[in-house]
mmCIF file of N, CA, C and O in Angstrom:
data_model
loop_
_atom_site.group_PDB
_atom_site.id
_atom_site.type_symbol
_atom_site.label_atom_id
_atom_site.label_comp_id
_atom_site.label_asym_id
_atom_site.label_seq_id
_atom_site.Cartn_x
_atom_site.Cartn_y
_atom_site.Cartn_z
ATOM 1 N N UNK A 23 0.846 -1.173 0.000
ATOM 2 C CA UNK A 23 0.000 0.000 0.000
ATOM 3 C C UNK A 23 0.894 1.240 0.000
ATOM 4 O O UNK A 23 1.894 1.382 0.703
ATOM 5 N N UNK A 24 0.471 2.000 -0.760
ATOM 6 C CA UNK A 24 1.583 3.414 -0.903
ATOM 7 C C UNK A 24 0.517 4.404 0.082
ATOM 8 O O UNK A 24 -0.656 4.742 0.238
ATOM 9 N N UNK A 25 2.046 4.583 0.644
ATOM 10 C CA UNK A 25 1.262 5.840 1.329
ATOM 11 C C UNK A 25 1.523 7.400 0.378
ATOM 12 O O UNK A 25 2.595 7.551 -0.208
ATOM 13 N N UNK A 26 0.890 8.030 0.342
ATOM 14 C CA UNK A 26 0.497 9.076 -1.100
ATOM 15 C C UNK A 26 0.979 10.248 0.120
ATOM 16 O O UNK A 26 0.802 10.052 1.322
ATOM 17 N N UNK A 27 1.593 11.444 -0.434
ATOM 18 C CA UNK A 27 1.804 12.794 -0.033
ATOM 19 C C UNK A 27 1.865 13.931 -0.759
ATOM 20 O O UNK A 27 2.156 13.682 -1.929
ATOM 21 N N UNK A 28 1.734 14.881 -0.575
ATOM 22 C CA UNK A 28 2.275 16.155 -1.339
ATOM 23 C C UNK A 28 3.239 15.858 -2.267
ATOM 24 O O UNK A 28 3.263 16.119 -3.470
ATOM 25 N N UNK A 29 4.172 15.183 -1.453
ATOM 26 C CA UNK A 29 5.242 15.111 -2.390
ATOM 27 C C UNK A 29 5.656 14.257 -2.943
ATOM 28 O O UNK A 29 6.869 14.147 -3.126
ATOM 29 N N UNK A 30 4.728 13.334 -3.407
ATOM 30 C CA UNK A 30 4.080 11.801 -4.205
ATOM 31 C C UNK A 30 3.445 12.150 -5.179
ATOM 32 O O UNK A 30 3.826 11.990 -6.338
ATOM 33 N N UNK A 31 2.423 12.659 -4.845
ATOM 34 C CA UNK A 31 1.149 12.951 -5.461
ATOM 35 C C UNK A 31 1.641 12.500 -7.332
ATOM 36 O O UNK A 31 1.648 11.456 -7.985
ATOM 37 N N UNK A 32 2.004 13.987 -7.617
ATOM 38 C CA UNK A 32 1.945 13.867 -9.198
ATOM 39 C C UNK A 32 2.800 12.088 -9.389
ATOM 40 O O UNK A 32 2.262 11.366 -10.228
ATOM 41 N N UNK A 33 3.535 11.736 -8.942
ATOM 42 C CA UNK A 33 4.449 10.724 -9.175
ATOM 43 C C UNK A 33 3.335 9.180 -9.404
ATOM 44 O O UNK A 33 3.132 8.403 -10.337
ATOM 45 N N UNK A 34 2.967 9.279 -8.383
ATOM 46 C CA UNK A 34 2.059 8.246 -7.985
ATOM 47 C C UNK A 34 0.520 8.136 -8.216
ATOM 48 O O UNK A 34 0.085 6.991 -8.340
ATOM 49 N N UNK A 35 -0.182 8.961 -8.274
ATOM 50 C CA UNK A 35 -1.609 9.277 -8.289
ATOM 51 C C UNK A 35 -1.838 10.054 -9.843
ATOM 52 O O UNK A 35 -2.647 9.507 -10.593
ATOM 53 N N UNK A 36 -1.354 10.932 -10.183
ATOM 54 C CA UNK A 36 -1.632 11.756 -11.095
ATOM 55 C C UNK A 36 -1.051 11.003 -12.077
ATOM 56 O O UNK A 36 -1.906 10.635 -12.883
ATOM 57 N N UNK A 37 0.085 10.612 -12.350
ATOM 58 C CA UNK A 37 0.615 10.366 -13.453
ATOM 59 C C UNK A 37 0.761 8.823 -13.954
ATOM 60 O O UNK A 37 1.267 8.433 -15.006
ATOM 61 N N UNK A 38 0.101 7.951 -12.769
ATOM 62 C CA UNK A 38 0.059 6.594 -12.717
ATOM 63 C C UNK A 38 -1.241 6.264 -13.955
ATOM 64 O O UNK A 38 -2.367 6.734 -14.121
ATOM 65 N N UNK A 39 -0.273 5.023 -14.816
ATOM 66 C CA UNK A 39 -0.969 4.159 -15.844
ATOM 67 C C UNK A 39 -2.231 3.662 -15.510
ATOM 68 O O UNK A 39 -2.980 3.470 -16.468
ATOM 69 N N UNK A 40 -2.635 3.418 -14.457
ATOM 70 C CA UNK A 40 -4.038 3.128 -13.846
ATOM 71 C C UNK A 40 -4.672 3.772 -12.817
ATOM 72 O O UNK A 40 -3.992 4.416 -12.018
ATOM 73 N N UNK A 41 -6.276 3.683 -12.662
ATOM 74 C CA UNK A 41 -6.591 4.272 -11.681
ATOM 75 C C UNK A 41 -5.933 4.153 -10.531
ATOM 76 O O UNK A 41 -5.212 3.156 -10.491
ATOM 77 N N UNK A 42 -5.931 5.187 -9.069
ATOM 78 C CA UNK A 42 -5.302 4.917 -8.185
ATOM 79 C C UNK A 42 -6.955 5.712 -6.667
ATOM 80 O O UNK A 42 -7.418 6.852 -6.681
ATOM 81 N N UNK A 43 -7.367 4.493 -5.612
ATOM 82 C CA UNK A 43 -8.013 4.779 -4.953
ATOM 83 C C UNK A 43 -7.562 4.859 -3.516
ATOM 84 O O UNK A 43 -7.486 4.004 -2.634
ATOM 85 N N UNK A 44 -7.318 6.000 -3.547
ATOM 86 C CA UNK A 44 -6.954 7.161 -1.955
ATOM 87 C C UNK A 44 -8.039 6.803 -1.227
ATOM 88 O O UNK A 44 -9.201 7.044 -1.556
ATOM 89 N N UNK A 45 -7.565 6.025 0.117
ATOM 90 C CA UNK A 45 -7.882 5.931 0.863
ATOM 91 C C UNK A 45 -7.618 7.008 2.264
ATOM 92 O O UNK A 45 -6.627 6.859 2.979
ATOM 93 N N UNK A 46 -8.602 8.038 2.508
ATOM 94 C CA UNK A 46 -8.055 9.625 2.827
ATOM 95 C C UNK A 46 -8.320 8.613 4.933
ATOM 96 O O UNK A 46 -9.202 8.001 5.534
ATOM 97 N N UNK A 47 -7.346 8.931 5.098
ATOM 98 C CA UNK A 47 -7.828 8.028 7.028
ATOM 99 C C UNK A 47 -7.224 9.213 7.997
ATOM 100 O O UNK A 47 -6.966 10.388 7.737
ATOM 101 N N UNK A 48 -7.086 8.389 9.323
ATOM 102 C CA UNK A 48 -6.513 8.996 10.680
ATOM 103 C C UNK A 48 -6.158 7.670 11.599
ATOM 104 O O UNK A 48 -6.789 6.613 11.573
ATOM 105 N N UNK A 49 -5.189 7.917 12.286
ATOM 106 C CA UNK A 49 -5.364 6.683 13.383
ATOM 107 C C UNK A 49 -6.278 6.599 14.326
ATOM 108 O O UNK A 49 -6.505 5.616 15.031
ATOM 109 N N UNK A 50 -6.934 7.871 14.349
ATOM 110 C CA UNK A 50 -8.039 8.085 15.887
ATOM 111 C C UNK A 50 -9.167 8.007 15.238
ATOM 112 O O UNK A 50 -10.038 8.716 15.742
ATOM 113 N N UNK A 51 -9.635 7.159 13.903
ATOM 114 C CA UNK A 51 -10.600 7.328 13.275
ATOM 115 C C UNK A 51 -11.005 5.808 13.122
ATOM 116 O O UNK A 51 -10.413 5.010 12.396
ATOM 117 N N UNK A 52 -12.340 5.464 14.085
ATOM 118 C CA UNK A 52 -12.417 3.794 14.346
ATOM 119 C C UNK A 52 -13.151 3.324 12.732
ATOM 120 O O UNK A 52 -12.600 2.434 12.084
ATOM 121 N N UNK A 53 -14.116 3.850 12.322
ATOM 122 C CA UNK A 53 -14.449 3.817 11.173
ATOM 123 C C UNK A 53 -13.325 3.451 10.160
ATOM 124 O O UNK A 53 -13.130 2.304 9.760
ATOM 125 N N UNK A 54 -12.483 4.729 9.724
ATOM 126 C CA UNK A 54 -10.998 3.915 9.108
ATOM 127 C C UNK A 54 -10.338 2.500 9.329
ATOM 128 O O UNK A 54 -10.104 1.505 8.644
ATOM 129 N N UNK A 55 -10.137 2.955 10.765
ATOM 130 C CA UNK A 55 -9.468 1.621 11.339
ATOM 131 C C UNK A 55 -9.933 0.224 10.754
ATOM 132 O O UNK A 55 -9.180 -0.674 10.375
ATOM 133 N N UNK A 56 -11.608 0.212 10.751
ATOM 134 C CA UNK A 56 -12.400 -1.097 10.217
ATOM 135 C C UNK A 56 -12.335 -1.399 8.573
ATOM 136 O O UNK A 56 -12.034 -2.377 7.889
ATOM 137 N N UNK A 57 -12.748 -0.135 8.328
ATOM 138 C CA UNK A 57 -12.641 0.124 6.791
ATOM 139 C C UNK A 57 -10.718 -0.627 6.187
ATOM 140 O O UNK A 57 -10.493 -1.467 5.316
ATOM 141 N N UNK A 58 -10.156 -0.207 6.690
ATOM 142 C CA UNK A 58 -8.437 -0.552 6.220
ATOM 143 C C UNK A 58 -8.299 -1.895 5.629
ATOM 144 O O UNK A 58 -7.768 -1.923 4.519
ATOM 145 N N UNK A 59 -8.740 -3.222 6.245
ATOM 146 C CA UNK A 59 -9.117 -4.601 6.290
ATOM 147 C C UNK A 59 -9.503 -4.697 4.382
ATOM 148 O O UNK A 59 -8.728 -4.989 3.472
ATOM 149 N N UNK A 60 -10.227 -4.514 4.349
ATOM 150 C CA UNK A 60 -11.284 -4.120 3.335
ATOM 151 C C UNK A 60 -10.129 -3.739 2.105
ATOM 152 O O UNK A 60 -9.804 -4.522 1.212
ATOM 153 N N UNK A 61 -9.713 -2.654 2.243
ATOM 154 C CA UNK A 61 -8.885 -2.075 1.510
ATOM 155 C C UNK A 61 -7.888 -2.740 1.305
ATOM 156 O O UNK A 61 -7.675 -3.184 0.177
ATOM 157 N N UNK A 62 -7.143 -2.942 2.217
ATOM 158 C CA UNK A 62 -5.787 -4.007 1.933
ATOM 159 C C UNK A 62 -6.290 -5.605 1.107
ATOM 160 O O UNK A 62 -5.781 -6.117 0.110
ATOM 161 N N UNK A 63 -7.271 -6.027 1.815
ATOM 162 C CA UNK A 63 -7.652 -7.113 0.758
ATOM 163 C C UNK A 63 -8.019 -6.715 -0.668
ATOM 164 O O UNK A 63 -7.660 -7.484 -1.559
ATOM 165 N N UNK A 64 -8.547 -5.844 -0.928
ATOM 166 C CA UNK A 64 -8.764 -5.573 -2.225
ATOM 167 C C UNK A 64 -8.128 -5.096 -2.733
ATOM 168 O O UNK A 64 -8.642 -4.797 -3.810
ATOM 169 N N UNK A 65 -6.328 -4.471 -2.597
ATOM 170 C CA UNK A 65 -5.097 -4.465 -2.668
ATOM 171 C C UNK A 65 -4.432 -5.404 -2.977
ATOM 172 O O UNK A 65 -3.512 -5.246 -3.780
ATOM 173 N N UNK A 66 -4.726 -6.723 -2.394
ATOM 174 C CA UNK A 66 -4.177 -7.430 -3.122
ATOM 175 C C UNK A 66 -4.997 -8.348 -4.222
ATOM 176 O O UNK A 66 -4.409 -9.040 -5.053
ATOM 177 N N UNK A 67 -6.322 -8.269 -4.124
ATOM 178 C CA UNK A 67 -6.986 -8.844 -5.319
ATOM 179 C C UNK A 67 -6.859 -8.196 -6.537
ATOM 180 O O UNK A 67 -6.839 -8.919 -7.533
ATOM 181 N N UNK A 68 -6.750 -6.758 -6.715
ATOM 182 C CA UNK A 68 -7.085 -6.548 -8.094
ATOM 183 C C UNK A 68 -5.960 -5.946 -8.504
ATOM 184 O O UNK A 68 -5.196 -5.486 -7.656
ATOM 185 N N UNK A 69 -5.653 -5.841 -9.939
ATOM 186 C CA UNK A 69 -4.736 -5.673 -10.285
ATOM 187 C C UNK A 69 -4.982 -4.645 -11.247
ATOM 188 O O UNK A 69 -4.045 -4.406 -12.009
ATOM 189 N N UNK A 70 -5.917 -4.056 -11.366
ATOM 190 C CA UNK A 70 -6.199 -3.183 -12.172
ATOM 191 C C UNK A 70 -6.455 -1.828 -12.113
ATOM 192 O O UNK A 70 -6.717 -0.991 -12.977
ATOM 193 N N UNK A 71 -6.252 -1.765 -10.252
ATOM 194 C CA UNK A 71 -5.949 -0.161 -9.765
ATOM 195 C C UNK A 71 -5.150 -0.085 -8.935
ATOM 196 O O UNK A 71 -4.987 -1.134 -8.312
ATOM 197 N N UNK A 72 -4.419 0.927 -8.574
ATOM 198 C CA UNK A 72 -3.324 0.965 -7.513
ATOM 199 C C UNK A 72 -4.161 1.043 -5.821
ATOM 200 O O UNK A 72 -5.353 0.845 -5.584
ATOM 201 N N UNK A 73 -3.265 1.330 -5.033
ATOM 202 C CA UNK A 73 -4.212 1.864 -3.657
ATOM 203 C C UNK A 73 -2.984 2.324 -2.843
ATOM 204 O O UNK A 73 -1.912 1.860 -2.454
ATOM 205 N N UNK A 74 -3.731 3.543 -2.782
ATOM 206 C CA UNK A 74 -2.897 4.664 -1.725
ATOM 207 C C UNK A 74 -3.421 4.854 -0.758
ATOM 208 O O UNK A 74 -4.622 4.589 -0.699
ATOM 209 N N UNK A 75 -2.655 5.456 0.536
ATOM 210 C CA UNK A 75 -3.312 6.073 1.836
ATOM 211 C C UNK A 75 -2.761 7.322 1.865
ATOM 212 O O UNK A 75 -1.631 7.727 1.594
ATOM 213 N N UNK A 76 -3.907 7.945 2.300
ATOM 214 C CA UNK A 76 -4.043 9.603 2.683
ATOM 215 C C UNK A 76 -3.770 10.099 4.152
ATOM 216 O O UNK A 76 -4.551 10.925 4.624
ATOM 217 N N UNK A 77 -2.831 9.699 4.817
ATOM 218 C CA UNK A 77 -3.012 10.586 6.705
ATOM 219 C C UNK A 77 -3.472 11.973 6.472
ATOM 220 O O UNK A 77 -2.682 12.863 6.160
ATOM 221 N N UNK A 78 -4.638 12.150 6.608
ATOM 222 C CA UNK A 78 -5.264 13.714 6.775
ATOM 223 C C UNK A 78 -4.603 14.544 7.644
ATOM 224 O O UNK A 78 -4.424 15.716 7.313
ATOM 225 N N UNK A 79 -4.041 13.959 9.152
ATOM 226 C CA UNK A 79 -3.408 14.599 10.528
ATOM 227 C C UNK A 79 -2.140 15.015 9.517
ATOM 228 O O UNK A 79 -2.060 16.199 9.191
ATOM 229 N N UNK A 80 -1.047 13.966 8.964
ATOM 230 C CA UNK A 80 -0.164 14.470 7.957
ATOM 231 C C UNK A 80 -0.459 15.174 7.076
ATOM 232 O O UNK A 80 0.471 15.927 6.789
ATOM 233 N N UNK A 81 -1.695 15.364 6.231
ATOM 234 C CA UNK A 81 -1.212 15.406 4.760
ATOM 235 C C UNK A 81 -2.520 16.396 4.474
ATOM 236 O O UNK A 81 -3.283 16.285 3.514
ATOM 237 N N UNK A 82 -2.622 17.676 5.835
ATOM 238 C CA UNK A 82 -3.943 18.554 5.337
ATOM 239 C C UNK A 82 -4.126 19.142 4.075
ATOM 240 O O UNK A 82 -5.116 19.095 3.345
ATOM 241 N N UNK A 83 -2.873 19.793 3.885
ATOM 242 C CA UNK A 83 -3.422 20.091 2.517
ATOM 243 C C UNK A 83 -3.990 19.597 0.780
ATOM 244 O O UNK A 83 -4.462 20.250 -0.151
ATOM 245 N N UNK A 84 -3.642 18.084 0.971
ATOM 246 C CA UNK A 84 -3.933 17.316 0.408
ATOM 247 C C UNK A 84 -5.329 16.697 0.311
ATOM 248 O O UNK A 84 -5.892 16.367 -0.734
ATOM 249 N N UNK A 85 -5.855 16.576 1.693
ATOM 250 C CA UNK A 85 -7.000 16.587 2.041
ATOM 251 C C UNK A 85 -7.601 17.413 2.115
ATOM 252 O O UNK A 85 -8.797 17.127 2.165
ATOM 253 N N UNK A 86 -7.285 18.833 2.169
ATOM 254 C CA UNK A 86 -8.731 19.920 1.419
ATOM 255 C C UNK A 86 -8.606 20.382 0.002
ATOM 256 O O UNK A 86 -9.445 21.097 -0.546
ATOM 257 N N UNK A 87 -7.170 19.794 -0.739
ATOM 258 C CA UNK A 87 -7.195 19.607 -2.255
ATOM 259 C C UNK A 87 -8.272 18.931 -2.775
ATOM 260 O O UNK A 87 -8.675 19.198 -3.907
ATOM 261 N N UNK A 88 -8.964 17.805 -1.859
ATOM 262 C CA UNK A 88 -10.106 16.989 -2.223
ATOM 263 C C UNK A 88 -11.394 17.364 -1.654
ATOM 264 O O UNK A 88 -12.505 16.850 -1.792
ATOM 265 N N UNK A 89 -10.920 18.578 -0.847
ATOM 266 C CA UNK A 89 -12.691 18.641 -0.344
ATOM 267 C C UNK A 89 -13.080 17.732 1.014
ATOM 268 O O UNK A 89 -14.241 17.631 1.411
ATOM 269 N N UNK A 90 -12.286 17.283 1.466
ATOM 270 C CA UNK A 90 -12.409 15.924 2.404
ATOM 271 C C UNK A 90 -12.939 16.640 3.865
ATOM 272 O O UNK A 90 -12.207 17.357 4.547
ATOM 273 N N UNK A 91 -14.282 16.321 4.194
ATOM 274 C CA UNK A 91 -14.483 16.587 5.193
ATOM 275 C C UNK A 91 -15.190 15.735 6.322
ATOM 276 O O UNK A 91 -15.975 16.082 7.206
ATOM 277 N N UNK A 92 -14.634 14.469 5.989
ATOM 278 C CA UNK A 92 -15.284 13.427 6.467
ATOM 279 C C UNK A 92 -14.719 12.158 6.340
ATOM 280 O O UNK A 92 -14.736 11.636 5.225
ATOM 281 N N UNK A 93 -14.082 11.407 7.546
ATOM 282 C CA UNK A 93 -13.382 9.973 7.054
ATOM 283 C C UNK A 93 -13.933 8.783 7.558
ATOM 284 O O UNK A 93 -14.673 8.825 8.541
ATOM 285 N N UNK A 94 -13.663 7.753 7.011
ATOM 286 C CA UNK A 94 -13.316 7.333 5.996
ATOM 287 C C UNK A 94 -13.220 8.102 4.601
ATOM 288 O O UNK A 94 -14.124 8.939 4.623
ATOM 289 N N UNK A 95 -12.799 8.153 3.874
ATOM 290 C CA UNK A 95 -13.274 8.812 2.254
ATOM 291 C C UNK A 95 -12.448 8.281 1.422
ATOM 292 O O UNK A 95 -11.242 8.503 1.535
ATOM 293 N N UNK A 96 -13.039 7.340 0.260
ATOM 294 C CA UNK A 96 -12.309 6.924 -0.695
ATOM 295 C C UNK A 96 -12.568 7.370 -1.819
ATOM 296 O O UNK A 96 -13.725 7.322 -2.236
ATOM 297 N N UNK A 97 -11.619 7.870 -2.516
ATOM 298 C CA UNK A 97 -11.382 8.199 -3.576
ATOM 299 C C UNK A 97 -11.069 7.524 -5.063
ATOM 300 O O UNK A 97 -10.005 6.925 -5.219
ATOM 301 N N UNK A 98 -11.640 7.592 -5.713
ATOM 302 C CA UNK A 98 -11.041 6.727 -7.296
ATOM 303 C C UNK A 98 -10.777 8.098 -8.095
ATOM 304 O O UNK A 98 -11.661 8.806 -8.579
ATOM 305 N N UNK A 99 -9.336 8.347 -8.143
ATOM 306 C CA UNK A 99 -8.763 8.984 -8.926
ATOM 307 C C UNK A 99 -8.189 8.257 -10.262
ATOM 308 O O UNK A 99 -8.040 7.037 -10.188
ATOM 309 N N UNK A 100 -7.925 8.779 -11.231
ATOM 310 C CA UNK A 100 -7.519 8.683 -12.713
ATOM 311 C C UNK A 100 -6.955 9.651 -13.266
ATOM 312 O O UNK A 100 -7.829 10.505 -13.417
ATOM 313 N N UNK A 101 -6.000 10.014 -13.654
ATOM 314 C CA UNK A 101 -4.928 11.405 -13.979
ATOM 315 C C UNK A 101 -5.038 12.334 -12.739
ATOM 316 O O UNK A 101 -4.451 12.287 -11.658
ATOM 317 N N UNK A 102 -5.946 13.170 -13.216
ATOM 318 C CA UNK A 102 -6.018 14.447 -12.236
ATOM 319 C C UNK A 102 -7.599 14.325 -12.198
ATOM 320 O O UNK A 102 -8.199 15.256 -11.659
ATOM 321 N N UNK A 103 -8.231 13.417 -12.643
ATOM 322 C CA UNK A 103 -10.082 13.413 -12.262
ATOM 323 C C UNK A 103 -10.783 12.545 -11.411
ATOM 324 O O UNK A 103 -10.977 11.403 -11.828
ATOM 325 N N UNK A 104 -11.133 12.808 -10.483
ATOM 326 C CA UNK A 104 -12.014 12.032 -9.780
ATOM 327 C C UNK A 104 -13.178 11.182 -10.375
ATOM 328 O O UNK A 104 -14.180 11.716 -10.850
ATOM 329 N N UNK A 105 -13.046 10.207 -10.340
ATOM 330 C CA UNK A 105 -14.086 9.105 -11.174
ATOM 331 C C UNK A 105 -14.837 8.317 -10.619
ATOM 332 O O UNK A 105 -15.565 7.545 -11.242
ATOM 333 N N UNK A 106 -14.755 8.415 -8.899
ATOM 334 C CA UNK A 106 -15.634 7.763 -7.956
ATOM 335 C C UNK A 106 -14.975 8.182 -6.357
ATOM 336 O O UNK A 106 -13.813 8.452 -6.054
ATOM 337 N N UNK A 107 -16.263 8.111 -5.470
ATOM 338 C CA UNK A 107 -16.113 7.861 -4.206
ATOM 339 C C UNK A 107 -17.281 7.845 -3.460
ATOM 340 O O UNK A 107 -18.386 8.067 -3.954
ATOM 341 N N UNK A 108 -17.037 7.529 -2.003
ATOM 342 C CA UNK A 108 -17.352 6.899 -1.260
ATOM 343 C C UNK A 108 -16.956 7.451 0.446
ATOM 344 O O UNK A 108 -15.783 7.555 0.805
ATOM 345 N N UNK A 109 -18.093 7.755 1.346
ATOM 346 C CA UNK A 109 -17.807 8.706 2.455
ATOM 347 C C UNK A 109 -18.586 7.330 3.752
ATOM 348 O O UNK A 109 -19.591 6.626 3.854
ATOM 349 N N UNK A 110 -17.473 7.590 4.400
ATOM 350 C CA UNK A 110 -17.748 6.886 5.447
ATOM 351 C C UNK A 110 -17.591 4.935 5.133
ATOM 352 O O UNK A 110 -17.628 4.326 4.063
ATOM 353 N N UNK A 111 -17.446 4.505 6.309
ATOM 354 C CA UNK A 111 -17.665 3.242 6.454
ATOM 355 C C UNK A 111 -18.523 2.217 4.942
ATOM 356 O O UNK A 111 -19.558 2.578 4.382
ATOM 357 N N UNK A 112 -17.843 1.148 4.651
ATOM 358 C CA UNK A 112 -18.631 0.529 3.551
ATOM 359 C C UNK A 112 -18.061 -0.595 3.709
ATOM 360 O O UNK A 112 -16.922 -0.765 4.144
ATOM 361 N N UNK A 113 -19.080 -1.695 3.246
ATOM 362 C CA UNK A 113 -18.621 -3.591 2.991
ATOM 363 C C UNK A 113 -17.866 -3.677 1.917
ATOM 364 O O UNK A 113 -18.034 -2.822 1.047
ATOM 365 N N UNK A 114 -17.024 -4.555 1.752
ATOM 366 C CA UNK A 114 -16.290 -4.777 0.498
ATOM 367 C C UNK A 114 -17.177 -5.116 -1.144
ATOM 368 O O UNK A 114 -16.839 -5.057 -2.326
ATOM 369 N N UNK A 115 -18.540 -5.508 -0.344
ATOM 370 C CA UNK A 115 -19.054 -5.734 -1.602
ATOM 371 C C UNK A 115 -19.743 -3.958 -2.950
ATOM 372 O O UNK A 115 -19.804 -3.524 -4.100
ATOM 373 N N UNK A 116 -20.129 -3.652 -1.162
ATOM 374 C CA UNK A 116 -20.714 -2.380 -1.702
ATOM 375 C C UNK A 116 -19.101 -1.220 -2.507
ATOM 376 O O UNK A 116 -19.073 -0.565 -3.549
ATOM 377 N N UNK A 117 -18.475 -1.344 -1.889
ATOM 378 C CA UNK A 117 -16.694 -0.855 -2.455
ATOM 379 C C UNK A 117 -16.281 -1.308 -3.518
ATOM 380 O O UNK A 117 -15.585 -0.618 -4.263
ATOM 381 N N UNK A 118 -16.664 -2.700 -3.839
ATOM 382 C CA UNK A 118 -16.447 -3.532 -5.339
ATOM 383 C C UNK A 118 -17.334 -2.906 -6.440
ATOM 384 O O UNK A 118 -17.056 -2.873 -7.639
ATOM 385 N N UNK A 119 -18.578 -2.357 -5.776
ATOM 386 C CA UNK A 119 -19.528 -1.941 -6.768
ATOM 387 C C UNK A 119 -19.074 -0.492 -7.179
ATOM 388 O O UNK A 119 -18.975 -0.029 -8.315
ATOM 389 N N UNK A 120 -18.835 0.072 -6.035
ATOM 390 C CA UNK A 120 -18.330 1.949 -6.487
ATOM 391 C C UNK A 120 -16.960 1.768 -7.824
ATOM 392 O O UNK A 120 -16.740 2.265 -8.928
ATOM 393 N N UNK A 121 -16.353 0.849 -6.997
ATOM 394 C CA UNK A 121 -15.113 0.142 -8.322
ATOM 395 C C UNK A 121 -15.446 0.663 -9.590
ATOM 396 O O UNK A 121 -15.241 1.664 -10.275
ATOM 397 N N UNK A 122 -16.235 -0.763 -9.640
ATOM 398 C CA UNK A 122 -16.611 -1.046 -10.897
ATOM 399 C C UNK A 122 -17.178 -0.189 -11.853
ATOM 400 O O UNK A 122 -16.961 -0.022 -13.053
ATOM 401 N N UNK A 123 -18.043 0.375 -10.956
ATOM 402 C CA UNK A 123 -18.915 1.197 -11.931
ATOM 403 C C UNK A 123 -18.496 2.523 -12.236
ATOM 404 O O UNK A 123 -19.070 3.099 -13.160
ATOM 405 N N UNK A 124 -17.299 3.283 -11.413
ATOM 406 C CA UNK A 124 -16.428 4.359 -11.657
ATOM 407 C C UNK A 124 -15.460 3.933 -13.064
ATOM 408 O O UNK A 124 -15.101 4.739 -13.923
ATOM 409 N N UNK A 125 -15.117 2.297 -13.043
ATOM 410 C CA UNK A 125 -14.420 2.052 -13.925
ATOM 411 C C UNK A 125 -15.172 2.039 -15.234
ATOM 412 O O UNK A 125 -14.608 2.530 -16.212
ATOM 413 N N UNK A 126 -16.283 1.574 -15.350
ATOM 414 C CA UNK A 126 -17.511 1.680 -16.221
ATOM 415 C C UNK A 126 -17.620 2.517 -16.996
ATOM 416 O O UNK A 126 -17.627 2.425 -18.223
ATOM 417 N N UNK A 127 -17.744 3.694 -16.141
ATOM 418 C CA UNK A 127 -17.735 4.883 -17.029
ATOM 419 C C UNK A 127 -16.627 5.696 -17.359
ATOM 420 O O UNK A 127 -16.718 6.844 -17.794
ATOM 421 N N UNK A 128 -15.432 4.992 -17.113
ATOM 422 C CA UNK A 128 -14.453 5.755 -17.403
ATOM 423 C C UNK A 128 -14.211 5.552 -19.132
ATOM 424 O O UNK A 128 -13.318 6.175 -19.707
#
């Protein structure tokens, strides 16, 4: 899992060959905490998007680059466009579906 920063960003997120879904968290954030599980497994299932983490406590300005006012928050980025997300707590199945269907219409 890459952890994504300011000073990542274009390297990793923006300029990456495939989508990449920012996972925006906190450590004092139990919601995250549950949500992470989720994420890392589906990190290693698919191979067809990257997956980053966002520390908001680290990485504020990054996190109001997105508007983020609420965590959990996942993001499906693609160059520089947002192509899906997702606020708060979610099952892996319902997360497979935001996937997909961000990928859908891409």
């Amino acid at each position: 899992m890459l952890e994504i920063t300011r000073d990542n960003y274009d390297a990793e997120v923006k300029n990456s060959a495939v989508p990449v879904l920012l996972d925006f968290w906190a450590s004092w954030c139990a919601p995250c905490r549950m949500l992470s599980p989720i994420v890392d497994e589906l990190s290693a299932e698919r191979g067809d998007i990257r997956f980053g983490k966002v520390n908001v406590d680290e990485q504020p300005a990054l996190a109001s680059a997105f508007g983020i006012s609420s965590i959990p928050t996942l993001v499906l980025v693609s160059g520089d466009k947002i192509i899906g997300q997702s606020v708060g707590y979610c099952q892996k199945p319902e997360l497979c579906a935001m996937i997909d269907g961000a990928l859908a219409k891409q």
